[in-house]
PDB file of C-alpha atoms in Angstrom:
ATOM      1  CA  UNK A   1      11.324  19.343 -24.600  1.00 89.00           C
ATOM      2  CA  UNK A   2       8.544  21.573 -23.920  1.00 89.00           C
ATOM      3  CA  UNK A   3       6.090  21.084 -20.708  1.00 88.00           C
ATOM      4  CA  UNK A   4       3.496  19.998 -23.019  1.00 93.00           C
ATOM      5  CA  UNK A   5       5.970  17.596 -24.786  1.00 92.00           C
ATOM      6  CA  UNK A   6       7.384  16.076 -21.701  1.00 93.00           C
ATOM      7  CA  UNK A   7       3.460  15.400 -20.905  1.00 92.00           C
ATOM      8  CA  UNK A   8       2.249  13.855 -23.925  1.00 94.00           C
ATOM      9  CA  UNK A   9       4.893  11.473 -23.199  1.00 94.00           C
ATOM     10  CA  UNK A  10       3.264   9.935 -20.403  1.00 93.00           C
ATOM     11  CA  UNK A  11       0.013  10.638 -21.064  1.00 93.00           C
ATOM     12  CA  UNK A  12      -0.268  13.762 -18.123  1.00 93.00           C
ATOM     13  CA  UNK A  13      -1.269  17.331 -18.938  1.00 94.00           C
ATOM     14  CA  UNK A  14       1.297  20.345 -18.784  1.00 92.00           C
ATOM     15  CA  UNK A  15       0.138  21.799 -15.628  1.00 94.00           C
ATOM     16  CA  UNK A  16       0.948  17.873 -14.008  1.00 94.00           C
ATOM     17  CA  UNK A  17       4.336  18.131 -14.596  1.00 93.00           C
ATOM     18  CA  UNK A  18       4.757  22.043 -13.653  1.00 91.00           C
ATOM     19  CA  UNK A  19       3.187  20.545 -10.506  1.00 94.00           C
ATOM     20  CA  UNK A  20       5.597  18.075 -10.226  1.00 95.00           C
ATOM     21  CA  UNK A  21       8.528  20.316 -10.707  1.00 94.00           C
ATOM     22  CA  UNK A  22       7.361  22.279  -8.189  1.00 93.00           C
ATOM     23  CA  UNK A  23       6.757  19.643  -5.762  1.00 94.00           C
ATOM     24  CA  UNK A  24      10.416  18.315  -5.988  1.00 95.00           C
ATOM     25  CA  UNK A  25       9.464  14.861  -7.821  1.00 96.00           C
ATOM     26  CA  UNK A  26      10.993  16.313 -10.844  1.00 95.00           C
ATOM     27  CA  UNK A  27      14.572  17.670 -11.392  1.00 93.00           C
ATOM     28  CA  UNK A  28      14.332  21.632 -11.614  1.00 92.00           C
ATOM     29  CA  UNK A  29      13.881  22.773 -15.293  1.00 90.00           C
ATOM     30  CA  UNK A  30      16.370  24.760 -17.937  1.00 89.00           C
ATOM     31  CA  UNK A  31      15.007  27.983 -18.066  1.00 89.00           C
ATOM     32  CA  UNK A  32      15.200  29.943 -21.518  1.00 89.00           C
ATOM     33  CA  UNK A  33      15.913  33.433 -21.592  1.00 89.00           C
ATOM     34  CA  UNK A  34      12.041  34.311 -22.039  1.00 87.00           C
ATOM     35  CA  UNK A  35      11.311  32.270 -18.760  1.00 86.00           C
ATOM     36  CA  UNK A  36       9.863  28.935 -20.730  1.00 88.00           C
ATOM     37  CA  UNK A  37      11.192  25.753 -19.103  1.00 89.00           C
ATOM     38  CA  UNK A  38      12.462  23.115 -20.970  1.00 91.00           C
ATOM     39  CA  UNK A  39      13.298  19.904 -20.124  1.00 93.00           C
ATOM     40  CA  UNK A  40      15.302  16.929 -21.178  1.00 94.00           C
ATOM     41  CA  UNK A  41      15.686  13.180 -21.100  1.00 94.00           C
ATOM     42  CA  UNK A  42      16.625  13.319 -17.446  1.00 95.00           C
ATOM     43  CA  UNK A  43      13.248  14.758 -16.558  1.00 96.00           C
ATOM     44  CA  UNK A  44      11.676  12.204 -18.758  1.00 96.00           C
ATOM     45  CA  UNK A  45      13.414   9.587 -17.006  1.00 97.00           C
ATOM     46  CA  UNK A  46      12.181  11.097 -13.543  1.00 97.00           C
ATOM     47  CA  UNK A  47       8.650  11.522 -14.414  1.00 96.00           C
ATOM     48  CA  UNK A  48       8.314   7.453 -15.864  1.00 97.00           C
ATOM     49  CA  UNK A  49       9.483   6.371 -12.895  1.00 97.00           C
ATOM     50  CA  UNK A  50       7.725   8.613 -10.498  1.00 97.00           C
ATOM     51  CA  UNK A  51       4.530   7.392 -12.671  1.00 97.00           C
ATOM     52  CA  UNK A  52       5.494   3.652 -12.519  1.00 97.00           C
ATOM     53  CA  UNK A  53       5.766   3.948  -8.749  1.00 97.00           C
ATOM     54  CA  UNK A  54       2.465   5.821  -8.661  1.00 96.00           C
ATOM     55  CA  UNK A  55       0.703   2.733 -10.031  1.00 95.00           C
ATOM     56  CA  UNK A  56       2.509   0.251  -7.768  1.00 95.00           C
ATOM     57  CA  UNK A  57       3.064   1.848  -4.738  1.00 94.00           C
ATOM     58  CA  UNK A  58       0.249   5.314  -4.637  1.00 94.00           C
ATOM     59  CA  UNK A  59       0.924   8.517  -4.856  1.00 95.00           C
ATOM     60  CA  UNK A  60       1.674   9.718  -1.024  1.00 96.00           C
ATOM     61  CA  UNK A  61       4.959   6.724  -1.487  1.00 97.00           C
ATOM     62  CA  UNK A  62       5.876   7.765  -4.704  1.00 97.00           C
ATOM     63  CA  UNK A  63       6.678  11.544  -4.007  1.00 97.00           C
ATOM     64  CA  UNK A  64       8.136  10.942  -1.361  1.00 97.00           C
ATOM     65  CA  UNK A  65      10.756   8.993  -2.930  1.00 98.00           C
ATOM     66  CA  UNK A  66      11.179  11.113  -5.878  1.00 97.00           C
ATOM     67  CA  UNK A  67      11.370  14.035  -3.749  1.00 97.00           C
ATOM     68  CA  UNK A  68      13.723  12.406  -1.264  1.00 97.00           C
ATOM     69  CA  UNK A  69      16.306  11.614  -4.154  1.00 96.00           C
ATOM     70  CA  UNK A  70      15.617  15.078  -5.798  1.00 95.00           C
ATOM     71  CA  UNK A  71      16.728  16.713  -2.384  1.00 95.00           C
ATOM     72  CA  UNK A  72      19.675  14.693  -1.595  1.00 95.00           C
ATOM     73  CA  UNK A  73      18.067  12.207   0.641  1.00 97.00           C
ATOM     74  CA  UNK A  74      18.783   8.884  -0.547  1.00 96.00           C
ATOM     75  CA  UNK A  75      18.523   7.009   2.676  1.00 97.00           C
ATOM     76  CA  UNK A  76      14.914   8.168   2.912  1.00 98.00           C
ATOM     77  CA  UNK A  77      13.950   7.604  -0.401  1.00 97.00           C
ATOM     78  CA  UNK A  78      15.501   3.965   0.018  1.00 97.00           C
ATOM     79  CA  UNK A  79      13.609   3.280   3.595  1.00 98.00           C
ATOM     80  CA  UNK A  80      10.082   4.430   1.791  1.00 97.00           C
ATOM     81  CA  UNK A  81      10.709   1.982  -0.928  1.00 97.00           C
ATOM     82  CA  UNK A  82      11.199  -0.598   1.785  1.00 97.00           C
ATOM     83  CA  UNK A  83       8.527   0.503   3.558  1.00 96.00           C
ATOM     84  CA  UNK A  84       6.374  -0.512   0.275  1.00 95.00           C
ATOM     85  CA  UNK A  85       7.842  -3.637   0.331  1.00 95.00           C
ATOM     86  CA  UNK A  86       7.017  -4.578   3.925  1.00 93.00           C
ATOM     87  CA  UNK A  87       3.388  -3.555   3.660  1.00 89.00           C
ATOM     88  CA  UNK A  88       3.102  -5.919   0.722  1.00 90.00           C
ATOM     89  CA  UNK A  89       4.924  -8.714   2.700  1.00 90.00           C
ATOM     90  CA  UNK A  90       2.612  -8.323   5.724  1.00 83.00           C
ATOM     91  CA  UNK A  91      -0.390  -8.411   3.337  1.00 84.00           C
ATOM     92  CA  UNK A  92       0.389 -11.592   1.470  1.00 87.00           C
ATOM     93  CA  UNK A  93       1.332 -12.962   4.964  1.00 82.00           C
ATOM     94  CA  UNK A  94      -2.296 -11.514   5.867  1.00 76.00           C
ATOM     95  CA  UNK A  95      -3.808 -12.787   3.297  1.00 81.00           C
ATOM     96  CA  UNK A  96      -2.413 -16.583   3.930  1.00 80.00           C
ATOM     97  CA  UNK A  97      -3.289 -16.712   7.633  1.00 71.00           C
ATOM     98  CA  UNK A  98      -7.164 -15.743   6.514  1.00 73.00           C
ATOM     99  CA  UNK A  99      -6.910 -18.607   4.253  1.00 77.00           C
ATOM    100  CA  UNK A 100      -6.048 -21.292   6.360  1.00 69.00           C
ATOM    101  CA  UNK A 101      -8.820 -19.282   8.654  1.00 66.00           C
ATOM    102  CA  UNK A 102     -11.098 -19.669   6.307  1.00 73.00           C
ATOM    103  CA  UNK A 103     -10.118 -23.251   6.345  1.00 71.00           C
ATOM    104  CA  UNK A 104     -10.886 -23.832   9.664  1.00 58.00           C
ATOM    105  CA  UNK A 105     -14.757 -21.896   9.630  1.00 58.00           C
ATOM    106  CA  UNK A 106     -15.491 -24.085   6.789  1.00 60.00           C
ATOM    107  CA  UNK A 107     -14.619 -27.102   8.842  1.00 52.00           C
ATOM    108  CA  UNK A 108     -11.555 -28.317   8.087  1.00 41.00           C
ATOM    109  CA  UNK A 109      -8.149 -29.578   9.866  1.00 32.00           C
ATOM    110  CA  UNK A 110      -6.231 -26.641   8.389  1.00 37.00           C
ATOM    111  CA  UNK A 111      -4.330 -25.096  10.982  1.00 41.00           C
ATOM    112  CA  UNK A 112      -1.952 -22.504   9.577  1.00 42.00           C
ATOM    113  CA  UNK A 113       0.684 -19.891  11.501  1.00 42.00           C
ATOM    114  CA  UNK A 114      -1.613 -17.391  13.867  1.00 43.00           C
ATOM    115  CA  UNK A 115      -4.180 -20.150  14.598  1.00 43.00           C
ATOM    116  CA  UNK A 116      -2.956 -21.020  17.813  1.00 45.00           C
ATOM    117  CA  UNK A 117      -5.731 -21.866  20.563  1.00 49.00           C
ATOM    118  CA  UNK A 118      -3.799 -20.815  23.554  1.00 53.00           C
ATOM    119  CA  UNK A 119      -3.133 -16.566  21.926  1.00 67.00           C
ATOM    120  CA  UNK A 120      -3.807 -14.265  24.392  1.00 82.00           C
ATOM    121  CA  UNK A 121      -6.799 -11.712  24.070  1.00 86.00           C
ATOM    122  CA  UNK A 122      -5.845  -8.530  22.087  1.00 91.00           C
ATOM    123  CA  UNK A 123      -6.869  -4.921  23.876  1.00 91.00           C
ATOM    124  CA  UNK A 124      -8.340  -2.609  20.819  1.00 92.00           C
ATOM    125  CA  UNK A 125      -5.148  -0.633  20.304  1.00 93.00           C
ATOM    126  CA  UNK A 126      -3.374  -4.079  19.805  1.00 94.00           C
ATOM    127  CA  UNK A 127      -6.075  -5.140  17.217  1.00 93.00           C
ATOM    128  CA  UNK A 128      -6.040  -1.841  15.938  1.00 94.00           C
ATOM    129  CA  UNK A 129      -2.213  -1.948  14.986  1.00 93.00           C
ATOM    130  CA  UNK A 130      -2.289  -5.685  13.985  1.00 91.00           C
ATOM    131  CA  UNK A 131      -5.068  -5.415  11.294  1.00 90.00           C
ATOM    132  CA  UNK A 132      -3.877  -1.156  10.184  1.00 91.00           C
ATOM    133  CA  UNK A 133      -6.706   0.405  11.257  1.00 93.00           C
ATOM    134  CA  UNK A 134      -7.983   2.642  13.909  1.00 95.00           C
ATOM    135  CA  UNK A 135      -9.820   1.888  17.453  1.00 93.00           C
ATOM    136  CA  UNK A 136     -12.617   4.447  15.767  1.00 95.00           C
ATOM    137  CA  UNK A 137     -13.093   1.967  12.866  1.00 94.00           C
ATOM    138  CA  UNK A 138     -13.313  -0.998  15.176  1.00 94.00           C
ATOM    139  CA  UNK A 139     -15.862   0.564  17.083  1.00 93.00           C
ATOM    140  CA  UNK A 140     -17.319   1.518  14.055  1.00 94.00           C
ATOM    141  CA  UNK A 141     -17.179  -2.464  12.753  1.00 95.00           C
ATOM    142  CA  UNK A 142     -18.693  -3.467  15.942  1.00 92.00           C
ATOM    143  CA  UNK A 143     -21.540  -1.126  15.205  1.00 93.00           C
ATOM    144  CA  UNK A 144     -21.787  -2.547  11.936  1.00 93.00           C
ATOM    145  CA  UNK A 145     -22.398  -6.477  13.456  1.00 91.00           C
ATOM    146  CA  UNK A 146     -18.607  -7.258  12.154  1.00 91.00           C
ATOM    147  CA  UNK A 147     -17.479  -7.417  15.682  1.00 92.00           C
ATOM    148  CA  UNK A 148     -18.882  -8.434  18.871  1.00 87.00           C
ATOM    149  CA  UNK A 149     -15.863  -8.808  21.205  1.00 86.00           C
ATOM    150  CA  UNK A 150     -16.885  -9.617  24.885  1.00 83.00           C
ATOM    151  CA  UNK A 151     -15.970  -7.035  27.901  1.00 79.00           C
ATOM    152  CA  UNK A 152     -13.268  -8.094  30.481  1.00 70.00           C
ATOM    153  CA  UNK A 153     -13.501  -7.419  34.332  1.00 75.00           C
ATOM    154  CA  UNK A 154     -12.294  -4.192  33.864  1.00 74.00           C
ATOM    155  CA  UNK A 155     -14.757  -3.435  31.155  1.00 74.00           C
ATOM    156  CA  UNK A 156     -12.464  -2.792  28.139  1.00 83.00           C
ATOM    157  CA  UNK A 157     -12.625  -4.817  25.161  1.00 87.00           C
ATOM    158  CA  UNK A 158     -10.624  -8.231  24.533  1.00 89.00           C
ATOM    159  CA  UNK A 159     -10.473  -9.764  21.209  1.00 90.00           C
ATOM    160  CA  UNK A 160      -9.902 -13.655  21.179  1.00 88.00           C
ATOM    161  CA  UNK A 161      -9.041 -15.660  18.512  1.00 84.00           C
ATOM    162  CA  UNK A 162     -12.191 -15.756  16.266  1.00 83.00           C
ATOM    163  CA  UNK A 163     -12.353 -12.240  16.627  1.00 88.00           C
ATOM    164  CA  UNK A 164      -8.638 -11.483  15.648  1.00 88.00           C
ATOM    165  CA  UNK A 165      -9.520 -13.708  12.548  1.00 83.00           C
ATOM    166  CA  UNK A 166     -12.985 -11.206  11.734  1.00 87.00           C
ATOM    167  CA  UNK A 167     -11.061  -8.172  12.233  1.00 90.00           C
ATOM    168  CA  UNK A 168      -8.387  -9.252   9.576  1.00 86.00           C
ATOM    169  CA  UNK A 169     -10.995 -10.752   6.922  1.00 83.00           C
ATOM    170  CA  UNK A 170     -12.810  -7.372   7.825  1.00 87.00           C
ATOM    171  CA  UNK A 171      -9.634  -5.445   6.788  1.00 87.00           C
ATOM    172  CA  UNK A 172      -9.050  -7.453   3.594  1.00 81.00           C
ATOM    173  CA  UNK A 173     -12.428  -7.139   2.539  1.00 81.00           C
ATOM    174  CA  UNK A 174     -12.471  -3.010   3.656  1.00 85.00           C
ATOM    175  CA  UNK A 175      -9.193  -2.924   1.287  1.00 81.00           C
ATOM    176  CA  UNK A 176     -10.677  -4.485  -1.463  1.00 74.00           C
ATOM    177  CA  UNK A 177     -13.219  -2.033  -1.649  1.00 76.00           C
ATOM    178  CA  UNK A 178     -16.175  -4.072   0.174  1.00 81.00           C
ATOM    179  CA  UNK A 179     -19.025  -2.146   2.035  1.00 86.00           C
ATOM    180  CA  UNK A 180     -19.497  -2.662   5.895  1.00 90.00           C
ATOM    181  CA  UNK A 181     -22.812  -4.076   5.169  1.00 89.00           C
ATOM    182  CA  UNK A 182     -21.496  -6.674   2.975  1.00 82.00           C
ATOM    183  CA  UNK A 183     -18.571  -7.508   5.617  1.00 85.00           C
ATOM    184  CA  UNK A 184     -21.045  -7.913   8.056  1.00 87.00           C
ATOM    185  CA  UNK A 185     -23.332 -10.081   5.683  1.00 80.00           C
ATOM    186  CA  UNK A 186     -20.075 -12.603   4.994  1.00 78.00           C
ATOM    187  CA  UNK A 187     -18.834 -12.730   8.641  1.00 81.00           C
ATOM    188  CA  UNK A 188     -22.229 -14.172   9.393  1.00 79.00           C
ATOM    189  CA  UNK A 189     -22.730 -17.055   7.093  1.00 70.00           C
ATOM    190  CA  UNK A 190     -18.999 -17.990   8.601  1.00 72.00           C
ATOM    191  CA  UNK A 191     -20.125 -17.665  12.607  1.00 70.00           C
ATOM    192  CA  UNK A 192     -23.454 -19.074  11.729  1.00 65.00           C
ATOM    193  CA  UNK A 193     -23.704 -21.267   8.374  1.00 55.00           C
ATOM    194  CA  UNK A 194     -19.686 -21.714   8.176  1.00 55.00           C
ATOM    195  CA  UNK A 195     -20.916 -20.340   4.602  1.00 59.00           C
ATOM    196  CA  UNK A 196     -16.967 -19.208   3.621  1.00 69.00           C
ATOM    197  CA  UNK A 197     -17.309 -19.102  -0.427  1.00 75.00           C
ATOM    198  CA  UNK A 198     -17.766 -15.265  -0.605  1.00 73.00           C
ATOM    199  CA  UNK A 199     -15.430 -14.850   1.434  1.00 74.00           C
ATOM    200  CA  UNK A 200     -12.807 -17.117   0.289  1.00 79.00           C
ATOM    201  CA  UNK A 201     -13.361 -15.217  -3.467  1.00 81.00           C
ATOM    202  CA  UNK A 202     -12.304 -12.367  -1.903  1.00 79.00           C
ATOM    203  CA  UNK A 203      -9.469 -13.326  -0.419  1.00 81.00           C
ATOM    204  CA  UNK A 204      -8.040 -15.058  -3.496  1.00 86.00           C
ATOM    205  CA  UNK A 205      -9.172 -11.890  -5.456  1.00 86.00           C
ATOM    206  CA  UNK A 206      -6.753  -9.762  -2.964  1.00 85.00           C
ATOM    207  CA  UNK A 207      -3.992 -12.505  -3.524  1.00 90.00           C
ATOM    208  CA  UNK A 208      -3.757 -11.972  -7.455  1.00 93.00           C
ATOM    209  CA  UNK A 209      -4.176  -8.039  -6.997  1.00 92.00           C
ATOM    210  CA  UNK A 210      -0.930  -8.169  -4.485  1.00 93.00           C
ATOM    211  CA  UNK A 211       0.680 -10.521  -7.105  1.00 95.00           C
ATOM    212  CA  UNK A 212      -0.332  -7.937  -9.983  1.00 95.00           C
ATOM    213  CA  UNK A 213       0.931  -4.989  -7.449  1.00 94.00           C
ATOM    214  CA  UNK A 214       4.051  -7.151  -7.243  1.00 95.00           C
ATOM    215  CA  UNK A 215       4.841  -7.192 -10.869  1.00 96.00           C
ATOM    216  CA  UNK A 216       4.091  -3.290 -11.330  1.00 97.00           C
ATOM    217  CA  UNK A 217       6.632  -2.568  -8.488  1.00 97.00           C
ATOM    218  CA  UNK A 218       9.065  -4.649 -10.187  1.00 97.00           C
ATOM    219  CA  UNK A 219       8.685  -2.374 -13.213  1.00 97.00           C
ATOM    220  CA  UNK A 220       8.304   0.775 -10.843  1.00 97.00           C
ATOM    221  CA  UNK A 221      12.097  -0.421  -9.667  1.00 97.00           C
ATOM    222  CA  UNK A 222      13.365  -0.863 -13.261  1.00 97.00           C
ATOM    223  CA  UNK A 223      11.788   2.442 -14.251  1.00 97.00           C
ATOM    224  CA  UNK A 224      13.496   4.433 -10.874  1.00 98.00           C
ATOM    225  CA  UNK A 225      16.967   2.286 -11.332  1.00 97.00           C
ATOM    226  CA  UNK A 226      17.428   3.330 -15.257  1.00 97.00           C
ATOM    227  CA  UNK A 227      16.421   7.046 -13.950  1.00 97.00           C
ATOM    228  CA  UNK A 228      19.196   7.250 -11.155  1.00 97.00           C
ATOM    229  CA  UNK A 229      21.633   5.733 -13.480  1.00 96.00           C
ATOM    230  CA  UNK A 230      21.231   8.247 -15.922  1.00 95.00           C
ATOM    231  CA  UNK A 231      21.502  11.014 -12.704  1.00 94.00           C
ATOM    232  CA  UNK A 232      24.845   9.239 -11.679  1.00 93.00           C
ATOM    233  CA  UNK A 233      25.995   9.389 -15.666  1.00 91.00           C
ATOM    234  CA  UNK A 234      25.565  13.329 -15.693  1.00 84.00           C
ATOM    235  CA  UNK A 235      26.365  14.267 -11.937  1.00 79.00           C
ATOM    236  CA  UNK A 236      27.503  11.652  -9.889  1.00 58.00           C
ATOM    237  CA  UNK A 237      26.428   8.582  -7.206  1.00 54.00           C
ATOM    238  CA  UNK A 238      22.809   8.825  -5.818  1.00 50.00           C
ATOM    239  CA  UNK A 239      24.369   8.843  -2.128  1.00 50.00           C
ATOM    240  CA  UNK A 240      26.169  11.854  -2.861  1.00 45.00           C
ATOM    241  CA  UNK A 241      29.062  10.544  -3.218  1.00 43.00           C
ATOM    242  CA  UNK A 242      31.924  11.607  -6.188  1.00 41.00           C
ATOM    243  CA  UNK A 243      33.000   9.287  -8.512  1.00 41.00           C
ATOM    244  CA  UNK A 244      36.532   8.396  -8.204  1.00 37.00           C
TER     245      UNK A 244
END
């Protein structure tokens, strides 16, 4: 196949895929004797996958696990993939703890993993690494009216409870493309009103996106697995490894 053939196939222009080559997602191409590349069903089976895995997993995790298996690095191409996985774990997890949150702010008995009264106060790194952000965005929510965590002795910053729970609706919300403003707007009918509906639409709108992201991985997997069969058909075991 031509470079422009091997792109129509997925939908991707020519130069994509020269990229790609030259990035190390892709196998390295036949040359003819006039310098054209061409390319077979091996590099069709790389570039579906390393598409499949763009949609499920974005584009900084995908390379790298293309590339990683390209080069001879299975065990890093294998640890990124789990990697993938985790983050989608912790989100779902995430995004069950704000429910039963939610639950609570709007007045019920609810009381869900996380919820426990007697957790200590979180500095701002600790927030910072429990929700994935930064201590600049934190300070940056604060300014915002999402947080308003009160000062210790020492003057630093301690998040209790409540606040833990605004920082990780914050997140959510941030992830699912919501403005600061609007953030701000939701967190207050909760402290104030106990006004949870817009909020609780968003988190069950994040739920079915991680369930959709879920079922696109699953295909991502199917699409990488049936490429690094084929690789082990022509030239042997992923891991490097010779057939016996």
């Amino acid at each position: 196949m031509r470079p422009v053939d091997l792109a129509r196939a997925v939908a991707l222009s020519p130069q994509a895929v020269r990229n790609y080559e030259e990035w190390g997602v892709l196998p390295p191409a036949a040359r003819l004797p006039n310098g054209y590349r061409r390319y077979g069903p091996l590099h069709l089976a790389a570039l579906r996958a390393f598409v499949a895995l763009v949609g499920a997993a974005g584009h900084g995790p995908a390379r790298e696990i293309m590339a990683a298996f390209q080069s001879g690095e299975p065990a890093h191409a294998w640890e990124t993939l789990d990697a993938v996985h985790a983050r989608a774990l912790t989100e779902r997890r995430t995004v069950r703890l704000l429910d039963a949150a939610l639950d609570t702010a709007d007045g019920r008995s609810a009381r869900g993993p996380g919820s426990n009264a007697d957790e200590q106060p979180l500095g701002s790194g600790e927030l910072a690494r429990r929700v994935g952000v930064t201590t600049t965005a934190l300070r940056g929510w604060e300014r915002a009216g999402i947080l308003s965590p009160p000062r210790g002795r020492t003057g630093h910053r301690r998040y209790g409870r409540r606040d833990v729970r605004d920082a990780e609706l914050a997140a959510l919300l941030r992830r699912s493309g919501h403005g600061l403003t609007e953030i701000a707007s939701v967190l207050a009918e909760i402290r104030l009103r106990g006004g949870v509906g817009r909020a609780r639409q968003a988190v069950r709108e994040r739920a079915r996106t991680i369930d959709r992201d879920a079922r696109a991985l699953l295909s991502a997997s199917a699409a990488l697995s049936g490429y690094l069969a084929l690789r082990e058909e022509r030239s042997g075991p992923a891991d490097g490894t010779q057939p016996p």
